[in-house]
Short mmCIF file of C-alpha atoms and ligand atoms in Angstrom, two decimals:
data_model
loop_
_atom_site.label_atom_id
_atom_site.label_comp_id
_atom_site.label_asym_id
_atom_site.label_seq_id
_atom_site.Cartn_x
_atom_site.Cartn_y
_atom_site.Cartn_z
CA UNK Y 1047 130.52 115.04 63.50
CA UNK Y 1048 130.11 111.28 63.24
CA UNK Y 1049 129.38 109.73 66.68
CA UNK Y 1050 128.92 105.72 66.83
CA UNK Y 1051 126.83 103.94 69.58
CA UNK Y 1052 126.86 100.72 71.17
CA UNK Y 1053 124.10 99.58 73.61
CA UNK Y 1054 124.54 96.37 75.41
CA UNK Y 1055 122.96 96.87 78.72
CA UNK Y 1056 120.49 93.63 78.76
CA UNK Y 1057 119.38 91.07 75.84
CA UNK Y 1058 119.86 93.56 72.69
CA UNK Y 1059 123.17 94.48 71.12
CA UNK Y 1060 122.30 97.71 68.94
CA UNK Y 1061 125.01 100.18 66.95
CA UNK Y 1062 124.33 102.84 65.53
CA UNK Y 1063 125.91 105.98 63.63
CA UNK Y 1064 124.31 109.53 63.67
CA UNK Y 1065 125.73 112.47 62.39
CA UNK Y 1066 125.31 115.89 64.25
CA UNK Y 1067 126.07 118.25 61.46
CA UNK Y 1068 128.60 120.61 60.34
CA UNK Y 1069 131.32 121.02 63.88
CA UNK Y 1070 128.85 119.15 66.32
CA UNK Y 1071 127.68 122.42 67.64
CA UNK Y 1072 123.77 123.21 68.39
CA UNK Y 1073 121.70 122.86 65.64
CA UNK Y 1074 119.30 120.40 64.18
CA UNK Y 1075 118.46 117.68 65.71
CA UNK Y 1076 121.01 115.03 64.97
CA UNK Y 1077 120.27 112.49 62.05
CA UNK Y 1078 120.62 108.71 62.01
CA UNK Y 1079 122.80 107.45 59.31
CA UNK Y 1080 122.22 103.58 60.38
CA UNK Y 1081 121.49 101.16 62.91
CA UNK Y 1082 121.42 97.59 63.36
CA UNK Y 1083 120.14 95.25 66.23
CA UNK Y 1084 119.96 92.03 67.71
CA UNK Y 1085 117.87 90.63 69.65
CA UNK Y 1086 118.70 87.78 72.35
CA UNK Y 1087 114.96 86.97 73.07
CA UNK Y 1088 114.66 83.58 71.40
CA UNK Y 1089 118.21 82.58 73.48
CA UNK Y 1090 116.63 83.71 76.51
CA UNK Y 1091 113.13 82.10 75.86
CA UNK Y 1092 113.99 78.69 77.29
CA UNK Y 1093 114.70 80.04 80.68
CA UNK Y 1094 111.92 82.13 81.32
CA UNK Y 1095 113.92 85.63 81.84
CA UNK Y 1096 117.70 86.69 80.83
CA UNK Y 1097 120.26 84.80 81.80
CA UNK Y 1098 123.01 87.03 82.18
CA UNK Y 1099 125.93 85.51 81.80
CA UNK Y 1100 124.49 84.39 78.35
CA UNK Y 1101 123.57 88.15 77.42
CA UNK Y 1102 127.28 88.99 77.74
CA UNK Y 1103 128.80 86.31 75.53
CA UNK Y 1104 126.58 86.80 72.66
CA UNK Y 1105 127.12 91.00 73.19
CA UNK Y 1106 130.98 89.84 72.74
CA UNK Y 1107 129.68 87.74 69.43
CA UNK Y 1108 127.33 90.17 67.64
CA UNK Y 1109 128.90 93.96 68.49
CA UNK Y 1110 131.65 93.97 66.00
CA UNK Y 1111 129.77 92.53 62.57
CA UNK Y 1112 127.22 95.30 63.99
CA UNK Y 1113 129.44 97.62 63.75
CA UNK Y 1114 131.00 96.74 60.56
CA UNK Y 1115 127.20 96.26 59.46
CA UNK Y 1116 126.40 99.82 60.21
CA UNK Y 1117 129.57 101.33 59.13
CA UNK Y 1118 128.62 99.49 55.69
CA UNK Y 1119 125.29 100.80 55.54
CA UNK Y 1120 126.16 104.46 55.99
CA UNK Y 1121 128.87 104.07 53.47
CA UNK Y 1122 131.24 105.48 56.28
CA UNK Y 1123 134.62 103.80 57.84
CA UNK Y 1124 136.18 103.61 61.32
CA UNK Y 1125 138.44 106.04 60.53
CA UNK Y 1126 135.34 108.72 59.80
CA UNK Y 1127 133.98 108.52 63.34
CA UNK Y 1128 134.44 111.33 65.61
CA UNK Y 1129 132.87 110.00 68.99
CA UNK Y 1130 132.12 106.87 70.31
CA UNK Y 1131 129.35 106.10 73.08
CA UNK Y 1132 128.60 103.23 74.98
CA UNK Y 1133 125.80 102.59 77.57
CA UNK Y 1134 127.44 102.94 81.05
CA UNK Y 1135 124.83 101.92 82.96
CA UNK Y 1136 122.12 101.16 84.10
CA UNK Y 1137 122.24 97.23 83.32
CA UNK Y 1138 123.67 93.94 83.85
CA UNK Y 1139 127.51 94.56 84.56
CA UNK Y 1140 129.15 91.96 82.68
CA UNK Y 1141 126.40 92.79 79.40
CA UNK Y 1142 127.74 96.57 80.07
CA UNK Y 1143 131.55 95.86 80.20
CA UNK Y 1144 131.11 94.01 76.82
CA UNK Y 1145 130.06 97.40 75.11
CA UNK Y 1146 132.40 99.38 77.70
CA UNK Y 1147 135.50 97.25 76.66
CA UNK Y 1148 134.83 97.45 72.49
CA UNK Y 1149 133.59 101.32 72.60
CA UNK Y 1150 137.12 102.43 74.53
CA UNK Y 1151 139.25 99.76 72.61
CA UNK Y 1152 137.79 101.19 69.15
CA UNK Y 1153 138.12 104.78 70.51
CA UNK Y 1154 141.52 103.89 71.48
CA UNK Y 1155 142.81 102.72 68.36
CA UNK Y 1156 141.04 105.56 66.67
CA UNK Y 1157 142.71 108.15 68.92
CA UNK Y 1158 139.34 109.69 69.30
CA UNK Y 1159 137.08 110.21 72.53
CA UNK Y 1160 134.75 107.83 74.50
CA UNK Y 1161 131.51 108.65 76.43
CA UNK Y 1162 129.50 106.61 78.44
CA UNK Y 1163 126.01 107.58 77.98
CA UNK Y 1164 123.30 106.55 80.42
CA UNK Y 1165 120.68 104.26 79.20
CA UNK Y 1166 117.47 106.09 80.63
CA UNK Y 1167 118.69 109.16 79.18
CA UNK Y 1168 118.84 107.29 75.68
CA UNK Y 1169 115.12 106.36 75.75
CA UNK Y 1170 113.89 109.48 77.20
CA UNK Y 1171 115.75 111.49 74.22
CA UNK Y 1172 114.73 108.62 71.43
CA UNK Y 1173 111.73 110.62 70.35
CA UNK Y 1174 114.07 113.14 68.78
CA UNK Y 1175 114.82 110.36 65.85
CA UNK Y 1176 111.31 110.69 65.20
CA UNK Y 1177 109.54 112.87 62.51
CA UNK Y 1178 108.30 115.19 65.20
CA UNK Y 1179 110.51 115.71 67.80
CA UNK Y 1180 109.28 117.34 71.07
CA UNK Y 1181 110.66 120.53 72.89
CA UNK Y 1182 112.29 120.74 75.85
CA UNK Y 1183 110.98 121.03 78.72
CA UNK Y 1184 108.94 118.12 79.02
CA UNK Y 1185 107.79 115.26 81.18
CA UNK Y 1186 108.93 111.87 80.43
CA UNK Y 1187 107.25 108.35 81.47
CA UNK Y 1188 109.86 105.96 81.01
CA UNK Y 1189 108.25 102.35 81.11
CA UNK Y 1190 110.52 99.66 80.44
CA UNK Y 1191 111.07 96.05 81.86
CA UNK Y 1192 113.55 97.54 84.78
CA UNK Y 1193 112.02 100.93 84.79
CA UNK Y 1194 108.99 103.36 85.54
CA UNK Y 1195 110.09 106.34 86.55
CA UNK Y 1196 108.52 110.12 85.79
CA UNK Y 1197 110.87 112.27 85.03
CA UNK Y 1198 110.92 116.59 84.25
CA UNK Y 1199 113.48 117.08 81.38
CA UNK Y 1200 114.41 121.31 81.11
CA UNK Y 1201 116.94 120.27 78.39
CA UNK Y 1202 120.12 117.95 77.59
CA UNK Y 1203 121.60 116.82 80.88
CA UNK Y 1204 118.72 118.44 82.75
CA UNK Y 1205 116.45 115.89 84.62
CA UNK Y 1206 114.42 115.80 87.56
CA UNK Y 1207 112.99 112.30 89.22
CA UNK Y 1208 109.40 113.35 89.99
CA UNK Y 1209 108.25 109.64 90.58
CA UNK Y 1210 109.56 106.08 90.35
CA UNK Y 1211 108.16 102.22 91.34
CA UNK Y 1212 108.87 101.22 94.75
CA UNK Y 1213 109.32 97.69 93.93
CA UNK Y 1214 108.35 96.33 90.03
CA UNK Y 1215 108.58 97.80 86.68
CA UNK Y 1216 105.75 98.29 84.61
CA UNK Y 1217 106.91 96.39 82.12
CA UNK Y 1218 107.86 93.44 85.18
CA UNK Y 1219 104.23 93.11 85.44
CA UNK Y 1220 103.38 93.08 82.55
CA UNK Y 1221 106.28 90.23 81.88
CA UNK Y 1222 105.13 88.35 85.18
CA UNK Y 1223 102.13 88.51 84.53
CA UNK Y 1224 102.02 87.06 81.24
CA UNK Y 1225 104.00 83.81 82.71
CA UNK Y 1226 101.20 83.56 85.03
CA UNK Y 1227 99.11 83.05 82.25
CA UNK Y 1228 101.21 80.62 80.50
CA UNK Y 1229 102.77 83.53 77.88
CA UNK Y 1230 106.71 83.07 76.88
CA UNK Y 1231 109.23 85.64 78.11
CA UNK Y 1232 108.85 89.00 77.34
CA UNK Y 1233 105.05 88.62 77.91
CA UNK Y 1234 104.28 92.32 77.49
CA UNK Y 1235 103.14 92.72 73.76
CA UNK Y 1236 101.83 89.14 74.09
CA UNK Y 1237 99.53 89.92 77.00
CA UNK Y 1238 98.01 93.12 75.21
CA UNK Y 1239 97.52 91.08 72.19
CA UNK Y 1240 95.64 88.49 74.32
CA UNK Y 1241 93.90 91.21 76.32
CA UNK Y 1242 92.64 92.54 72.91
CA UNK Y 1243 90.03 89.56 73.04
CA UNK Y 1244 88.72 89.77 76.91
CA UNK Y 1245 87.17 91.90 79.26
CA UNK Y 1246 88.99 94.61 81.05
CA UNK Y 1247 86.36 94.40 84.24
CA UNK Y 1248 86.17 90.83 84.40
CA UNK Y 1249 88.69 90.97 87.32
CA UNK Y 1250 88.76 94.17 89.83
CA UNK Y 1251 92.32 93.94 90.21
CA UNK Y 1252 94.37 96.84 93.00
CA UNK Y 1253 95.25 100.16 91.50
CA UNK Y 1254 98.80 100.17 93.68
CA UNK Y 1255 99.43 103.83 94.83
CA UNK Y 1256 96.75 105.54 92.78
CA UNK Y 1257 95.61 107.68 95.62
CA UNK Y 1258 99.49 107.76 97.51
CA UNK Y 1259 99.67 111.45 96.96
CA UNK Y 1260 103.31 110.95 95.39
CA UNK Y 1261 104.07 110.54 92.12
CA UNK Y 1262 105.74 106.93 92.77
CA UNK Y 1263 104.31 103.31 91.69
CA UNK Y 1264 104.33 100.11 93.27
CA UNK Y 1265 103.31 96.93 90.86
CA UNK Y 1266 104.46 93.85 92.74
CA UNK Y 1267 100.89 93.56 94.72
CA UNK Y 1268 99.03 93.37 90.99
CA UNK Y 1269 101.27 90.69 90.11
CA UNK Y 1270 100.33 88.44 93.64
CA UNK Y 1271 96.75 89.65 92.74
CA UNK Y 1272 97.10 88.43 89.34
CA UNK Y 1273 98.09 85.07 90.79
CA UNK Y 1274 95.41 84.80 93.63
CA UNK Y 1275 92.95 85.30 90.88
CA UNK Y 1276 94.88 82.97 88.49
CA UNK Y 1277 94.98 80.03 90.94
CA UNK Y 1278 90.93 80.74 92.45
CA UNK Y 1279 89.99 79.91 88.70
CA UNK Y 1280 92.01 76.56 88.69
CA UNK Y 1281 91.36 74.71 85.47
CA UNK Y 1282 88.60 77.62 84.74
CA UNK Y 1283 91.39 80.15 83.61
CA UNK Y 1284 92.40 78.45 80.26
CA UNK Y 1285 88.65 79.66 79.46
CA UNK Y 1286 89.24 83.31 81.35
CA UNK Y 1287 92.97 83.80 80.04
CA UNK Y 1288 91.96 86.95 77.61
CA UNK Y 1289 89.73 88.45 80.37
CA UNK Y 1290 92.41 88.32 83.11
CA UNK Y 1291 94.88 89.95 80.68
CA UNK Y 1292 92.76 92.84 80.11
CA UNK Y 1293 92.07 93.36 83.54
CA UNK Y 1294 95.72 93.21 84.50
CA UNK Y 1295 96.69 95.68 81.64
CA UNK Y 1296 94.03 97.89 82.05
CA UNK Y 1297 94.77 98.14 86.42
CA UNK Y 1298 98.30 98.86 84.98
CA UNK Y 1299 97.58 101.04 82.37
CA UNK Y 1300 95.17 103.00 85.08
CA UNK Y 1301 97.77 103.96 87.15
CA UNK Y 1302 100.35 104.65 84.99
CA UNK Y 1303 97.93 107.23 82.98
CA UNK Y 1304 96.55 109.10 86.64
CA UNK Y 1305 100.07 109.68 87.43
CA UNK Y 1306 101.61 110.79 84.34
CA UNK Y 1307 98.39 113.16 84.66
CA UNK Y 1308 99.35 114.81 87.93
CA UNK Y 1309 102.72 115.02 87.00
CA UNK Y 1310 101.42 117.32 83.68
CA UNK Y 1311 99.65 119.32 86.04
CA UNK Y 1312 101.66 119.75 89.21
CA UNK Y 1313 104.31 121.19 86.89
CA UNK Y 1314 101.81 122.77 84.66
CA UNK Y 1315 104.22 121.53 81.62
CA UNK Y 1316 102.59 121.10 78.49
CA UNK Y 1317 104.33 118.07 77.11
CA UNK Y 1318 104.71 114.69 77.62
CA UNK Y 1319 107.36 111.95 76.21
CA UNK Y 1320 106.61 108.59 76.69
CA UNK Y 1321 109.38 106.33 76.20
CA UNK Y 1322 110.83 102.22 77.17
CA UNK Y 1323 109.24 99.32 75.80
CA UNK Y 1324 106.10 99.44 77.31
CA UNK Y 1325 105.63 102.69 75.90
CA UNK Y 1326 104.74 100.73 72.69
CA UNK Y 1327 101.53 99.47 74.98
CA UNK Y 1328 98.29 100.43 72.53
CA UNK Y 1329 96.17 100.64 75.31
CA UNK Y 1330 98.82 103.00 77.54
CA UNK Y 1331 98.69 104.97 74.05
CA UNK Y 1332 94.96 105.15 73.45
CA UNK Y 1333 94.05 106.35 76.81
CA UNK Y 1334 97.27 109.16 77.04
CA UNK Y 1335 96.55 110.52 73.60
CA UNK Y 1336 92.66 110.84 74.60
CA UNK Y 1337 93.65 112.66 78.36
CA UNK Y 1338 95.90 114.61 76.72
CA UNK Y 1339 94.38 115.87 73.61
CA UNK Y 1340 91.62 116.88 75.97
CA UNK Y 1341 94.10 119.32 78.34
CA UNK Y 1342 95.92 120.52 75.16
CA UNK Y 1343 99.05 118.23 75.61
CA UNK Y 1344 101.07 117.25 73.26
CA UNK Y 1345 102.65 113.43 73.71
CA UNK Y 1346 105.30 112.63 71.82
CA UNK Y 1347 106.52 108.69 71.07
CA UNK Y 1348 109.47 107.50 69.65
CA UNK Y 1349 109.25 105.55 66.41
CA UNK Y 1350 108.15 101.98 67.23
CA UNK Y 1351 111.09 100.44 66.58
CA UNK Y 1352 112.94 102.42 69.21
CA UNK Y 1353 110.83 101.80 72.23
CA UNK Y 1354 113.01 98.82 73.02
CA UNK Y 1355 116.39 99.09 73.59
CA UNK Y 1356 118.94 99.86 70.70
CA UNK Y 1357 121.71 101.60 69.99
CA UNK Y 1358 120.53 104.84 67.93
CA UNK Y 1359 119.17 106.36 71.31
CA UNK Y 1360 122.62 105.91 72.85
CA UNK Y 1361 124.09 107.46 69.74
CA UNK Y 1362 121.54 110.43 69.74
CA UNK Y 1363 122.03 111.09 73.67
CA UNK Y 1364 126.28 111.28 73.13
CA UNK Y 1365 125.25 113.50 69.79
CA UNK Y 1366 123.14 115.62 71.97
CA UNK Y 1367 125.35 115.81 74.78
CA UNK Y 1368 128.51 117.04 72.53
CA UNK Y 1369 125.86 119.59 70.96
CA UNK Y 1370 124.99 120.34 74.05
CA UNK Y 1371 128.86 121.19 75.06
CA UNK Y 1372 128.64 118.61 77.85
CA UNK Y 1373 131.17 116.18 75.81
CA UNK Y 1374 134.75 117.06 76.42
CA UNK Y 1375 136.65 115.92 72.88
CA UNK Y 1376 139.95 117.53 74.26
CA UNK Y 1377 141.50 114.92 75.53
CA UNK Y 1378 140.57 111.27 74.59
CA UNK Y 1379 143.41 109.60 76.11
CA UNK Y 1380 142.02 110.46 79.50
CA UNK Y 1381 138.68 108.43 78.56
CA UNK Y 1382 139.59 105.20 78.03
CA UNK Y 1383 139.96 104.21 81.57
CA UNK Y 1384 136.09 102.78 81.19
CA UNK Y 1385 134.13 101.43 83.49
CA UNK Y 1386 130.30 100.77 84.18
CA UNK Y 1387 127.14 101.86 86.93
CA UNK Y 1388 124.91 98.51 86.99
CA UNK Y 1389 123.11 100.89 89.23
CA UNK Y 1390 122.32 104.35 88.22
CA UNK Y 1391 119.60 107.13 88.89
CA UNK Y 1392 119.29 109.22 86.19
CA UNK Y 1393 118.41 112.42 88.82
CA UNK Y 1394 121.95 111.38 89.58
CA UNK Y 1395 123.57 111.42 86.46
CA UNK Y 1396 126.08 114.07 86.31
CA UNK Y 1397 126.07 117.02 83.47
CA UNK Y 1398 128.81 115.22 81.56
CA UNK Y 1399 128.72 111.21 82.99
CA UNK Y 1400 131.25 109.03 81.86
CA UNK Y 1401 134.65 108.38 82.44
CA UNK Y 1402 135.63 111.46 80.18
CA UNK Y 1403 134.07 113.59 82.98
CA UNK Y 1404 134.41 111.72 85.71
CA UNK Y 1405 138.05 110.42 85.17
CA UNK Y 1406 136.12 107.17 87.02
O1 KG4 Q 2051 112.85 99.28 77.08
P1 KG4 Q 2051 112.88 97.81 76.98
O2 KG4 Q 2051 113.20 97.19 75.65
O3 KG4 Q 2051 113.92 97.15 77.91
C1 KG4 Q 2051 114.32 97.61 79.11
O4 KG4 Q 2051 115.15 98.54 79.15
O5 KG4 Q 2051 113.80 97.03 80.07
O6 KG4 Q 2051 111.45 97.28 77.52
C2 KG4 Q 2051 111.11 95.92 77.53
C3 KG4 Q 2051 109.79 95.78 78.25
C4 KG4 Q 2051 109.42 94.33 78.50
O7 KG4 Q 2051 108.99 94.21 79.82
C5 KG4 Q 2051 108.28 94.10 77.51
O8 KG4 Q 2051 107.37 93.10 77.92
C6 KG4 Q 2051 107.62 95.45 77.49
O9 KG4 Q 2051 108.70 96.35 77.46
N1 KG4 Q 2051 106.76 95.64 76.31
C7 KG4 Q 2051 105.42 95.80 76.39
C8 KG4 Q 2051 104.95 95.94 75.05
N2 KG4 Q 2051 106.03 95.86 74.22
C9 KG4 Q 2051 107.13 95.68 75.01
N3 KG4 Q 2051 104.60 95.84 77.45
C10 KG4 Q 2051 103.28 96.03 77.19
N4 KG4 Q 2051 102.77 96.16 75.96
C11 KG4 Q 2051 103.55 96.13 74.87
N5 KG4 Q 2051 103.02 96.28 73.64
ZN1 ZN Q 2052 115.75 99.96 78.03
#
């Protein structure tokens, strides 16, 4: 069965197609016919973060050539797809609605179901595209710009919130961080690069939470740190730029490896997904392939390109989910009342979420 995607949660419009095999029932992992993306970065650039009332307007421009772009590519037309998914949250509403609103209309005219799939669960099954999926059950760091949360994952629709930041994302400091060193918005990648050339204990920057006990995180103190130490240098830190990057991505890297750590070992689970944008981190990488090799873990990463947002991990979570039996295809008139979660747990996220379920 042919189920289509569409992610539009913050500043990337992605589609995608994937194909679960013969009747959608369990078996092989499903494959990815085609995808296409775009990115808003260099629209949101000029402002320093996403503007989201700008996000939505270009989701409305760029979803449908997409999705005729992906239908091309797969040789494959509207009329061949049996599902269609949309991310229903979490995300910037109006962004989501765009996605919502095309995914049901399309479904609609196609007299075929709708699912809205949630966009944590996308990245934490996105290293199933990859050419060595993981197993269930597993423990997944999700690291993105407006998450860090540690998660246990006993299958599809199974997930348990072991952990989560307090206040900042990883991938927040990382971003903040950078524009306190004069870096253009997202900073992440562009801080490790420039942390590639300093010293990682130049600074002794806070570990936030390392010794809480909990499995949570807290990153909005590194930031203030990062700016304390940013404005003692004064004119001194165009000199010190590459060491106070290192030190802020190693203090972040630091606590994000500790507590993935405990997490392996206070379930005693012997693998680990690591998935979100930061998860694309070389450092983060480095250190978790090193602790885990050395305790006999296997990590698992999806493919680089789908550590940022896009729409083959919402197409892979709505083609796992209907494997899984948790997509009702019975009715798909009583889907297309849409609507979306801005806010959404994933520990909250129902077996089936989505309006199919829900009748939200
Ligand atoms: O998963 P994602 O595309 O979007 C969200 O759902 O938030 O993650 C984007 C985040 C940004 O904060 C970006 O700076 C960060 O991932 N990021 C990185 C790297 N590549 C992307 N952070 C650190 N190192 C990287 N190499
Ligand atoms: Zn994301």
């Amino acid at each position: 069965m042919l189920v289509l995607g569409i992610e539009s949660s913050c500043d990337e419009t992605g589609v995608a197609l994937v194909d679960t095999g013969a009747a959608g029932g369990a078996g092989p992992v499903p494959r990815l016919l085609s995808h296409a993306l775009h990115s808003q970065i260099v629209m949101h650039q000029p402002f320093g973060g996403v503007v989201p009332e700008l996000a939505s307007r270009d989701h409305i421009r760029r979803v449908l050539p997409l999705t005729q772009e992906v239908l091309q590519t797969a040789r494959c037309s509207l009329a061949d797809v049996d599902l269609v998914a949309f991310t229903r949250g979490p995300g910037l509403a109006g962004a989501l609605l765009v996605g919502a609103g095309v995914a049901c209309a399309l479904a609609a005219a196609l007299a075929r179901p709708v699912v809205g799939v949630h966009h944590l669960e996308g990245h934490l099954l996105s290293p199933f595209l990859s050419a060595d999926p993981p197993e269930f059950p597993f423990i997944a760091l999700l690291v993105s710009g407006g998450h860090t949360q540690l998660m246990q994952v006993d299958g599809v629709g199974s997930y348990a919130l072991l952990g989560e930041t307090i206040d900042d994302a990883a991938g927040e400091a990382f971003d903040k961080s950078a524009k306190l060193l004069g870096l253009p918005y997202p900073g992440g990648a562009l801080l490790a690069r420039l942390a590639l050339g300093g010293d990682s204990a130049a600074f002794k920057l806070p570990r936030p939470l390392l010794h809480s006990g909990n499995l949570d995180f807290s990153f909005a103190g590194l930031k203030t740190a990062v700016l304390v130490q940013a404005k003692k240098l004064g004119p001194e830190l165009d000199n010190r730029k590459a060491d106070l990057a290192a030190s802020t991505q190693a203090a972040i890297v630091e606590v994000l490896v500790k507590k993935t750590l405990a997490a392996l070992s206070q379930t005693a689970l012997r693998r680990l997904v690591v998935a979100g944008g930061v998860g694309a981190n070389a450092l983060l990488r480095e250190q978790l392939n090193a602790a885990c090799r050395a305790r006999g873990i296997r990590v698992h990463y999806p493919e680089l390109e789908f550590c940022t947002d896009n729409g083959a991990m919402i197409a892979l979570a709505a083609a796992m989910r209907l494997q899984a039996g948790l997509v009702d295809l019975s009715a798909p008139e009583a889907s297309y009342t849409f609507d979306v979660k801005p806010r959404w747990s994933l520990a909250e996220c129902p077996p089936a979420p989505g309006p199919a379920a829900s009748g939200a």
